[in-house]
Amino acid sequence: MAALALTGGLLTASATTAAADPETADARVEVSADSYTWKNVRIDGGGFVPGIVFNRSEKNLVYARTDIGGAYRWDQADREWIPLLDSVGWDKWGHTGVASLATDPVDPDRVYVAVGNYTNDWDPNNGAIMRSTDRGATWKTTELPFKLGGNMPGRGMGERLAIDPNDNRVLYLGAPSGHGLWRSTDSGATWSEVASFPNPGTYVPDPDSDNSYLTDEVGVVWVTFDERTGNAGSRTQTIYVGVADKEESIYRSTDGGATWEAVPGQPTGHLPHKGVLDAENGLLYIATSDTGGPYDGSTGRVWRHDTDSGAWTDISPMSEADTYFGYSGLTIDRQDPETIMVTGYSSWWPDTQIFRSTDRGETWTRAWEYGAYPNRVDRFTMDVSSVPWLTFGNNPSPPESAPKLGWMTESLEIDPFDSDRMMYGTGATVYGTEELTAWDRDENFTITPMVEGLEETAVNDLISPPSGAPLLSGLLDIGGFRHTDLDRVPEVMYQSPYMGNVSSLDYAGKAPDTVVRVGSSETGQNIAFSTDNGANWFAGSSQPSGVTGGGTVAAAADASGFVWSPEGAGVHHTTGYGSSWTASRGIPAGARVEADRVDPDTFYGFADGAFHVSTDGGATFTATGAGGLPTGDSVRFQAVPGKKGHVWLAGGSGDTYGLWRSTDGGKSFARLDGVDEADTIGFGKAAPGADHPALYTSAKIDGVRGIYRSDDAGGSWVRINDDAHQWGWTGAAITGDPRVYGRVYVGTNGRGVLYGDTAGTTDPTDPEEPEEPEEPEEPGTAECAVAYEVTGQWQGGFQADVAVRNTGTEAVDGWTVEWSFEDGQRVSQMWNATFTQRGGTVTASSVGWNAKLEPGASAAFGFTGSWTGANRVPETFAVNGAACAVE
């Protein structure tokens, strides 16, 4: 689910490589700044969590690592995750990819992360070890002489970074790319290669590929210590290391890392994803797969090695002939080492699988079994009411379910202090339970998201219309959301159609209820429209021939038409909602397109340093000849709301890198002095007394990288973030809020959407305290009837149909049906009606085409929802405030 190679060329072109010091503390640059508070727009999760690490000596000290979104520490009091790497800046954006994490069992205040996003040329910087003595509040950094791959194949294997439990000054790091095994003896300040280690790992995901992402060696993948072979203050003598090599994958040192040998009798033919040692009983467990993951893997085995006798035992939960996945997610119950668990991490269909043994792997039970096919019997109940979008809006047929137990489940850990608590990472979230031992009593237990505070979406686009929802987002992997409440998790991502990767959004400047989005989808539907501010969507009835992806899209100011520049086809335009498309003339394929916010006939395009304008609704474009503009694909521009012909443009590289402004429809542009680099531009509500919208940009101004605001059309700037809030790369999207002065939304590459408010911000959309309600009048005689039927129900979810009938003698022009759920059910998606839900009360309203009901006529709508415990049918309904008969 993570951004596999997120705009790698763009990032490389935009980032500036800093001179590398062997050790650097956080930089502190004093810049005049407004006082801002920052919070995430809540999505909760949204990306792959390849590592969860419990501290072995302090209860409730838990860390999670993500592949592109940094590291987190669990806050038990608030039951949420605290981000730890928000201080990573633009020049070191790759350090938000965490290849491994280690928490010190001797001094729990110490924590280490091995950081770096890619081992190929997508990331211009080498990897680093970051170390903290205050649980991740502050960091010091040691640069490494090679790259690390927090977002590379094999990132779910591990942990690569390990601390000697007897002498915590000693750390080991397994490196990729043939760099072998590395060691520090001074608590991570300096590192050197262990020259005696014999095997750097030869496995390559796809050696014949033309894609450098797949051709690097995965390397040395985990390190574990036998703490029985050392004493406090002296090095552990016996160390085990796993290597991505199918012939010799497990190595051992019995002299504190001086010499090494392949462990005799070890299995071959697979890669060791995890290696976990039960030192109490001298048992080393290995989970293996035929590939490095985290997406793939079609076979695997689980092994138990008796380190005293040297015996190897295949304890796999299934016969090799029956497996279609690899094993990972290996863990031991430290309170009861007889109990171990492992995941079938690469089982995508119908679901992931989790196995549990209470006798060292002699026998196993499964999280779910098949009943009478296709039905299945689950040991668990999934409760995703706190993150309802995890159903993905799906209602699959058995044996699939929504939500799924997971996928890419490479991290699973039992709390070393609490046998009932387990956490595991998936491609979209962190799940967990605090009722785990119910499994052994054949009792059902509940799994819930344990992900609040961990925000890992990668953002492509953001829009904040002047009315309706304050924010709509376009995201990689999970499409995007209509955010009606910034501090509440949305019910479901965009549907009808669902696009996993939404690349561009736009609203009509004078008719903001009309919204368009484009992206990539498995169904081949790459464009969708909404006429109610993104609450409901419908797919375009056609699209240009050859479209392979979303590209960019623009809506005419009056919603009369659209211009689309998709991947795989040239720029096209349409009137209405895409019933037919006509190729635009005079503009190259791949151009970025935007619309003038005032003139519905005017559209703009940019490609290869040339600015193009259309004044006939996108039918023809003409290059304006404006000179001095940047080239390349790292340029973004926006038209100013309320000002015809005003355009701001940001981007570039080298000497032609900055921010430009046009007030004549792109005929000419002026570059702003003092803006060294700029990558995004957005507009928000004007400052009091100002006549130009507030400007927002991710830029370098006067030599300092940051997020900036200008209240005087670029005459002066104020930095509104600080060195503790940088979030790596922020070059994809930014927008202000047109209704709230000072509010800005910032898109990141793996830390979700941040929103910032200046001191004293007031939000006109915040609800006022309600007045004491008047006593309602008694309803009159019912002239309506409602039929409610549950048409399908599955574990945690259901589908229902509702029909409203006019039983009166006069036509009804517009209807609203209201009912209350007594069991806490939540509506996740509705069709043929729009809805709101407050607590258990649901209000469903007609849409344009079914609003009028003649006497005797009916209108029907349906929805999907979630339930826990019970799913009783509502007993009373009201239409337009009047109680109705129930059919």
Tab-separated table of C-alpha atoms in Angstrom, residues 784-788 801-806 812 814-821 827 830 832-838 840-847 850-851 853 858-863 874-886:
chain	number	residue	atom	x	y	z
A	784	CYS	CA	-45.866	8.334	4.079
A	785	ALA	CA	-44.646	4.801	4.488
A	786	VAL	CA	-41.116	3.421	4.796
A	787	ALA	CA	-39.878	-0.094	4.115
A	788	TYR	CA	-36.463	-1.075	5.535
A	801	ASP	CA	-32.447	-1.202	1.153
A	802	VAL	CA	-34.931	1.518	2.100
A	803	ALA	CA	-38.038	2.589	0.175
A	804	VAL	CA	-40.081	5.692	0.963
A	805	ARG	CA	-43.650	5.916	-0.425
A	806	ASN	CA	-45.932	8.935	-0.682
A	812	VAL	CA	-43.804	15.731	-2.361
A	814	GLY	CA	-37.872	16.727	-1.968
A	815	TRP	CA	-37.824	14.203	0.866
A	816	THR	CA	-35.711	13.455	3.916
A	817	VAL	CA	-35.969	10.177	5.844
A	818	GLU	CA	-34.748	9.983	9.440
A	819	TRP	CA	-34.289	6.997	11.743
A	820	SER	CA	-32.171	5.983	14.710
A	821	PHE	CA	-30.016	2.905	15.227
A	827	VAL	CA	-23.563	3.946	7.695
A	830	MET	CA	-25.168	5.289	0.542
A	832	ASN	CA	-29.492	7.144	-4.539
A	833	ALA	CA	-29.529	9.456	-1.504
A	834	THR	CA	-27.138	11.608	0.497
A	835	PHE	CA	-26.753	11.093	4.226
A	836	THR	CA	-25.469	12.436	7.490
A	837	GLN	CA	-25.144	10.553	10.765
A	838	ARG	CA	-24.888	12.016	14.241
A	840	GLY	CA	-27.192	6.758	16.058
A	841	THR	CA	-29.429	9.148	14.087
A	842	VAL	CA	-29.280	8.847	10.302
A	843	THR	CA	-30.741	11.429	7.906
A	844	ALA	CA	-31.051	10.411	4.245
A	845	SER	CA	-32.104	12.994	1.643
A	846	SER	CA	-33.231	12.775	-1.961
A	847	VAL	CA	-30.970	13.587	-4.865
A	850	ASN	CA	-35.654	11.177	-7.348
A	851	ALA	CA	-36.722	14.175	-5.257
A	853	LEU	CA	-42.831	11.825	-5.372
A	858	SER	CA	-41.934	5.471	-4.216
A	859	ALA	CA	-38.222	6.156	-4.166
A	860	ALA	CA	-35.619	3.618	-3.098
A	861	PHE	CA	-32.074	3.944	-1.844
A	862	GLY	CA	-29.522	1.620	-0.300
A	863	PHE	CA	-26.490	1.668	1.919
A	874	PRO	CA	-35.100	0.544	13.325
A	875	GLU	CA	-38.685	0.632	14.545
A	876	THR	CA	-39.689	4.208	13.661
A	877	PHE	CA	-39.111	6.471	10.683
A	878	ALA	CA	-39.952	10.078	9.842
A	879	VAL	CA	-40.193	11.711	6.410
A	880	ASN	CA	-39.829	15.487	6.266
A	881	GLY	CA	-40.347	15.541	10.018
A	882	ALA	CA	-43.612	13.550	10.052
A	883	ALA	CA	-43.838	10.082	11.521
A	884	CYS	CA	-44.428	7.399	8.897
A	885	ALA	CA	-46.052	4.035	8.724
A	886	VAL	CA	-43.623	1.111	8.604
